[in-house]
XYZ file of C-alpha atoms in Angstrom:
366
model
C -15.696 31.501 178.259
C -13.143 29.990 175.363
C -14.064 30.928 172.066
C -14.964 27.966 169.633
C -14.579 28.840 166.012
C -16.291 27.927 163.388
C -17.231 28.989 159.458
C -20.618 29.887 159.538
C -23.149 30.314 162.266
C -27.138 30.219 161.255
C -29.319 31.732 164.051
C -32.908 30.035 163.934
C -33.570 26.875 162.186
C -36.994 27.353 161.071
C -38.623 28.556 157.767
C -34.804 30.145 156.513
C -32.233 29.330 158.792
C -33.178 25.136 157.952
C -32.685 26.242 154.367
C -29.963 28.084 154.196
C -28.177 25.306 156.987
C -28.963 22.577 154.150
C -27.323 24.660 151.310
C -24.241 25.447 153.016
C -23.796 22.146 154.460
C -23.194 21.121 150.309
C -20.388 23.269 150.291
C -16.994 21.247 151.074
C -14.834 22.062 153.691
C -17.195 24.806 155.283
C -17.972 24.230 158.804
C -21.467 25.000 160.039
C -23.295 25.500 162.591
C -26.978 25.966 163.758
C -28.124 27.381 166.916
C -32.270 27.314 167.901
C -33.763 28.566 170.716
C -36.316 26.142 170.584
C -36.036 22.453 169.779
C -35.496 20.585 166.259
C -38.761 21.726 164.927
C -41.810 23.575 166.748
C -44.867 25.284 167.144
C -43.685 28.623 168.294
C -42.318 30.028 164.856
C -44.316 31.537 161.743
C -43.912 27.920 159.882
C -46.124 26.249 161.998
C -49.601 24.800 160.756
C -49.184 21.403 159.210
C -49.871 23.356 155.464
C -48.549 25.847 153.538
C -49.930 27.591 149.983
C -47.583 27.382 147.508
C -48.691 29.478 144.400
C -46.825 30.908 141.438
C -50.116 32.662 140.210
C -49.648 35.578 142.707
C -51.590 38.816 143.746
C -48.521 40.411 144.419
C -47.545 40.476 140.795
C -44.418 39.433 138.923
C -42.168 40.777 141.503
C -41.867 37.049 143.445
C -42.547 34.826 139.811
C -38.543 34.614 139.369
C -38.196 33.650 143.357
C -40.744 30.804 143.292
C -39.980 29.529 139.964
C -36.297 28.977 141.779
C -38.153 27.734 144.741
C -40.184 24.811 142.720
C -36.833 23.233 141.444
C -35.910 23.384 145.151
C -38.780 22.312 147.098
C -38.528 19.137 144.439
C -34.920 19.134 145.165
C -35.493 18.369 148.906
C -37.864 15.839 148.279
C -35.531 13.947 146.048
C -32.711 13.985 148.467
C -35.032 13.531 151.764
C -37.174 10.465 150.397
C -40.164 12.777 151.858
C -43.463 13.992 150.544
C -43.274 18.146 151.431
C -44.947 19.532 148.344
C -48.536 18.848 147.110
C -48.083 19.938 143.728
C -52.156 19.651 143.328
C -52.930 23.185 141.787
C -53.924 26.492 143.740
C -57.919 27.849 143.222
C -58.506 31.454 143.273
C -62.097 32.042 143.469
C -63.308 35.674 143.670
C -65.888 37.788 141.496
C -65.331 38.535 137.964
C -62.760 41.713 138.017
C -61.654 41.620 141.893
C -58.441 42.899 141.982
C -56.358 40.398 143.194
C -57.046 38.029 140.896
C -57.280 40.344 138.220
C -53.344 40.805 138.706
C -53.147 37.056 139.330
C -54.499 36.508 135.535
C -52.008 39.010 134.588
C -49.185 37.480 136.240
C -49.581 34.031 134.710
C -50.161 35.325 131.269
C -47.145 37.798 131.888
C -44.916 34.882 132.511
C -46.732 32.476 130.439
C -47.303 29.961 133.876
C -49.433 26.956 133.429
C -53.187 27.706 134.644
C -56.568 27.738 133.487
C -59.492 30.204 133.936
C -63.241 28.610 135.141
C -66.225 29.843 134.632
C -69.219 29.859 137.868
C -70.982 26.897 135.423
C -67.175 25.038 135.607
C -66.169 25.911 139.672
C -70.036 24.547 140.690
C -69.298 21.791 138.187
C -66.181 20.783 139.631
C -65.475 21.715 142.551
C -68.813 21.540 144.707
C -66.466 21.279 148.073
C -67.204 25.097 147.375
C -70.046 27.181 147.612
C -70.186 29.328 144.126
C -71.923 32.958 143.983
C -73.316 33.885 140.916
C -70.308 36.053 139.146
C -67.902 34.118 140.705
C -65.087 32.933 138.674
C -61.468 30.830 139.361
C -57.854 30.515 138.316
C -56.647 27.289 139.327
C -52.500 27.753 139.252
C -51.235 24.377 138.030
C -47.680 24.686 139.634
C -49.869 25.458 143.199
C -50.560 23.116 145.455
C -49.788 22.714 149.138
C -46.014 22.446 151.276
C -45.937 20.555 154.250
C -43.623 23.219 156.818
C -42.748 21.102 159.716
C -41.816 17.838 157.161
C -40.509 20.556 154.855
C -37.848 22.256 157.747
C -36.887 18.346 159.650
C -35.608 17.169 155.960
C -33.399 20.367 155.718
C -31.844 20.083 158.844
C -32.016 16.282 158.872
C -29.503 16.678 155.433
C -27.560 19.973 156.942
C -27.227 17.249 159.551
C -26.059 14.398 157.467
C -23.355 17.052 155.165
C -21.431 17.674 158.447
C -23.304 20.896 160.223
C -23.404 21.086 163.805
C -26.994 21.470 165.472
C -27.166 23.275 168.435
C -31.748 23.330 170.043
C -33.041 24.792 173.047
C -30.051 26.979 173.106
C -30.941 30.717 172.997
C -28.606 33.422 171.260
C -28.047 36.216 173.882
C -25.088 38.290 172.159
C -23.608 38.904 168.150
C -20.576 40.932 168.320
C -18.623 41.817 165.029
C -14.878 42.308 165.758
C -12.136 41.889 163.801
C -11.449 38.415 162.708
C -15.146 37.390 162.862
C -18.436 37.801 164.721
C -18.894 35.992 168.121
C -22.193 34.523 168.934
C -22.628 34.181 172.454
C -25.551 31.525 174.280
C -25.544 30.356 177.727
C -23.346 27.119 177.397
C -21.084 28.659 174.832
C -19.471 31.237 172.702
C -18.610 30.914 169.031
C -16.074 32.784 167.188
C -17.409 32.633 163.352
C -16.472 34.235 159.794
C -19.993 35.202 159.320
C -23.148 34.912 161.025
C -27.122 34.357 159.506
C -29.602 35.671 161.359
C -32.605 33.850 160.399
C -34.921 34.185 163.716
C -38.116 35.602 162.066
C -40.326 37.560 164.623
C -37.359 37.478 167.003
C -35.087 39.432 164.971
C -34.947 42.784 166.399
C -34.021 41.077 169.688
C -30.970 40.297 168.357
C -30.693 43.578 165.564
C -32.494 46.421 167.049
C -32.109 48.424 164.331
C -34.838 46.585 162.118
C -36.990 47.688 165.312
C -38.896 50.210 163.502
C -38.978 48.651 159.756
C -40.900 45.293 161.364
C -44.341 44.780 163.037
C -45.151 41.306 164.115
C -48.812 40.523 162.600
C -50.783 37.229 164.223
C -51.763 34.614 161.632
C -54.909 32.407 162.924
C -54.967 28.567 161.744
C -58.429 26.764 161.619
C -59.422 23.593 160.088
C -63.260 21.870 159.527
C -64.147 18.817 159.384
C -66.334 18.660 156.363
C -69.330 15.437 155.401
C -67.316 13.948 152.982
C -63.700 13.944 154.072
C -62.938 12.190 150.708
C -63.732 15.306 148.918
C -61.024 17.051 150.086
C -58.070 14.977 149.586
C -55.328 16.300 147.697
C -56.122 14.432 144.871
C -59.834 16.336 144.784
C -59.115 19.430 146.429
C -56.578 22.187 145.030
C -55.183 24.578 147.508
C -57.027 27.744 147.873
C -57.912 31.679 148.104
C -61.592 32.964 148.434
C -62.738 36.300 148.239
C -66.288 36.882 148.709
C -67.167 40.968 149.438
C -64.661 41.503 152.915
C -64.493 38.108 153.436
C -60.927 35.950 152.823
C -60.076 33.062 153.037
C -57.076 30.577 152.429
C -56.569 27.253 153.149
C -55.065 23.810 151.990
C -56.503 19.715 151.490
C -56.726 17.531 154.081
C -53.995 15.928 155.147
C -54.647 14.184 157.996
C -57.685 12.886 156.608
C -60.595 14.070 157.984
C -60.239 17.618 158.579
C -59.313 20.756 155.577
C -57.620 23.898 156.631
C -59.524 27.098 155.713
C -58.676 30.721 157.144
C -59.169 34.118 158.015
C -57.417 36.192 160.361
C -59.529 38.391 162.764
C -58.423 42.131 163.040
C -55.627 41.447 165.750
C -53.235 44.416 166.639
C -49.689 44.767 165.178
C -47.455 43.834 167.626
C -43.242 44.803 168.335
C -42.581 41.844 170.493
C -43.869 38.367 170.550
C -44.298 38.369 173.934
C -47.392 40.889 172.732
C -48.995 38.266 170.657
C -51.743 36.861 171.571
C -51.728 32.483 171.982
C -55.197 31.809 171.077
C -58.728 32.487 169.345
C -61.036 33.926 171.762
C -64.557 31.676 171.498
C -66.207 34.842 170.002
C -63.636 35.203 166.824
C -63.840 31.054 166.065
C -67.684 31.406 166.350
C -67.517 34.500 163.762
C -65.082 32.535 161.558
C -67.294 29.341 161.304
C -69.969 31.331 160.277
C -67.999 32.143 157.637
C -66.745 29.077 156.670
C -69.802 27.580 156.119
C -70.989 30.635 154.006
C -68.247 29.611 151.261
C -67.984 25.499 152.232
C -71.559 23.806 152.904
C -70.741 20.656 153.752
C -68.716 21.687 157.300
C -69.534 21.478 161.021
C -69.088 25.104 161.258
C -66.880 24.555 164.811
C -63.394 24.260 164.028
C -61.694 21.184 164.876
C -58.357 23.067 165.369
C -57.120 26.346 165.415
C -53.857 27.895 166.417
C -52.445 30.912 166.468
C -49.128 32.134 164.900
C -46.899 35.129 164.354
C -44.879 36.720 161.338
C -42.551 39.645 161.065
C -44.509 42.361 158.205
C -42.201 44.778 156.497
C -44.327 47.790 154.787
C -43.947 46.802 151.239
C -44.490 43.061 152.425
C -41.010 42.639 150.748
C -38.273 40.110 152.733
C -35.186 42.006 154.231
C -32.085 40.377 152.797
C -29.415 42.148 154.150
C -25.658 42.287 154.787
C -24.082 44.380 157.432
C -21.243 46.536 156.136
C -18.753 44.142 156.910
C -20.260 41.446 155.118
C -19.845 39.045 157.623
C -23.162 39.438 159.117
C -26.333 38.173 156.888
C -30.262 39.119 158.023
C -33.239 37.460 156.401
C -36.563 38.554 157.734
C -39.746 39.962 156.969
C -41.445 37.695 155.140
C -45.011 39.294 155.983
C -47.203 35.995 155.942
C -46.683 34.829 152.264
C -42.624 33.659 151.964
C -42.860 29.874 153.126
C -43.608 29.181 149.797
C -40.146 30.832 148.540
C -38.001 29.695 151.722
C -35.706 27.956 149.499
C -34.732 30.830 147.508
C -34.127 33.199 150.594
C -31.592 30.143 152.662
C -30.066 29.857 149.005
C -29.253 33.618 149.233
C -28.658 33.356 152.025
C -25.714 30.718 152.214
C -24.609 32.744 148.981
C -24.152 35.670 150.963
C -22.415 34.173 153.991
C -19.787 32.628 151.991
C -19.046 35.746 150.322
C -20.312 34.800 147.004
C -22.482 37.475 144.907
C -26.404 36.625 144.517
C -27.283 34.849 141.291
C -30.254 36.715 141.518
């Protein structure tokens, strides 16, 4: 098979690759090109979901504040050059008892950093926000800069621009080889073979299919999706319903407005097994776990039909410390971004940016 060459090759065009194909598409005179197994965006990859939480009032402490400050200016960035509506900025609610830990290091973080937020009181959440229900002790921290991203709209404007710069899109069209050699890396698929400078791998849970040696640094961990359809669909909108996190004893969940206008997303994720290999994952609540999680619901929302409306079921590659891998091989001509363990949507932008960085050979501004 005839080598074609190329610049740079991006493999997977979801939650990093789309990113990282949009930023180097800016760069003049670089040829690009994107390769996806499955088509121009899906349902199969971690993305998937219809919403996002963005928050820059994180439990994970400051470490992520610089990442998802950079993030904001691009998530705003791609809506100004798509024409598209991908971020909600609407706030993000915490809601949890007075001294929980998590948002104990939330307050922290924001005051740290001096983000935008305010702190509620249980008299202020019951006041104004009565989509919730409010235990006594309870208090919030709505996140100003939260809100919710839209992932699907979010990863079609990146590519739709990478597009519209000059890179080369390449769906349904599964990686089977990387070789480094001298000269470059070749990327082999079933229709062709590439001969590139450098090479992103960007294929979330697939990635030690195609770098075995992250095989024992990543577990894949299932992420369940559910959405209620509540009395008052109104209530929920954007414009009267922030983004949230619960905690209420062992119980968790997240969730976003409605967007599709009669239905809010609100989760929690059973206690599924890690997994190594997607094809371990499982596709689907069982009837007993949506059952268990709309009694749930209801315990923290009382206006819902506790029977979900939707639900699916996704995957994510978890590294221990929950910290991304952003790697380069020795050679430097072969980039990995992965592991974003359920919570780096919201700073996608940052990681393609590095990434692009990385593949042209520039240093990290970061």
């Amino acid at each position: 098979m005839e080598l074609q060459h190329t610049d740079v090759i991006v493999i997977g065009a979801g939650t990093v690759g789309s990113m990282a194909l949009w930023q180097l598409s800016k760069r003049p005179g670089l040829r690009v090109v994107g390769i996806e197994q499955y088509g121009r965006v899906h349902a199969h990859g971690s993305y998937a979901g219809e919403s996002r939480v963005f928050r820059t009032a994180v439990h994970e402490g400051g470490t992520y504040v610089d990442m998802i400050r950079r993030s904001r200016e691009l998530w705003h960035e791609l809506e100004r050059e798509s024409g598209r509506s991908i971020y909600a900025e609407v706030g993000c609610l915490s809601i949890a008892p007075e001294g929980f830990p998590d948002l104990e290091t939330a307050i922290g973080t924001v005051r740290q950093f001096d983000l935008p937020h305010r702190l509620l009181s249980t008299e202020e959440l019951r006041a104004e926000y009565p989509q919730h229900r409010i235990a006594d002790g309870d208090v919030g921290l709505l996140d100003a800069h939260g809100g919710g991203l839209r992932p699907e709209v979010a990863v079609m404007s990146a590519l739709d621009l990478a597009e519209a710069n000059g890179a080369e899109l390449h769906v349904n069209t599964p990686v089977l080889e990387i070789e480094e050699r001298s000269g470059g890396v070749v990327v082999r698929t079933p229709q062709q073979a590439w001969l590139a400078r450098s090479v992103v791998v960007a294929s979330g849970s697939w990635s030690t299919r195609l770098s075995p040696a992250l095989h024992d640094l990543l577990r894949l961990q299932v992420l369940g999706l559910t959405w209620f359809m509540p009395k008052h669909p109104e209530r929920y909108a954007p414009a009267n319903f922030p983004a949230f996190l619960r905690d209420a004893g062992p119980i968790h969940f997240f969730g976003a407005p409605s967007f599709d206008g009669y239905s809010f997303k609100a989760c929690t994720n059973p206690e599924w097994p890690v997994a190594r290999d997607v094809d371990q994952v499982p596709t689907s609540h069982t009837r007993a776990e949506l059952i268990k999680i709309g009694q749930r619901a209801a315990e923290l929302f009382p206006e819902i039909n506790p029977e979900p409306v939707r639900q699916s079921v996704h995957h994510c590659a978890y590294t221990p410390d929950r910290l991304p891998v952003v790697d380069r091989s020795p050679s430097g001509r072969v980039v990995t971004v992965t592991g974003l363990s359920g919570h780096g949507f919201k700073f996608s932008p940052q990681l393609g940016e590095w990434a692009a960085q990385l593949a042209a050979g520039d240093d990290l501004d970061a």
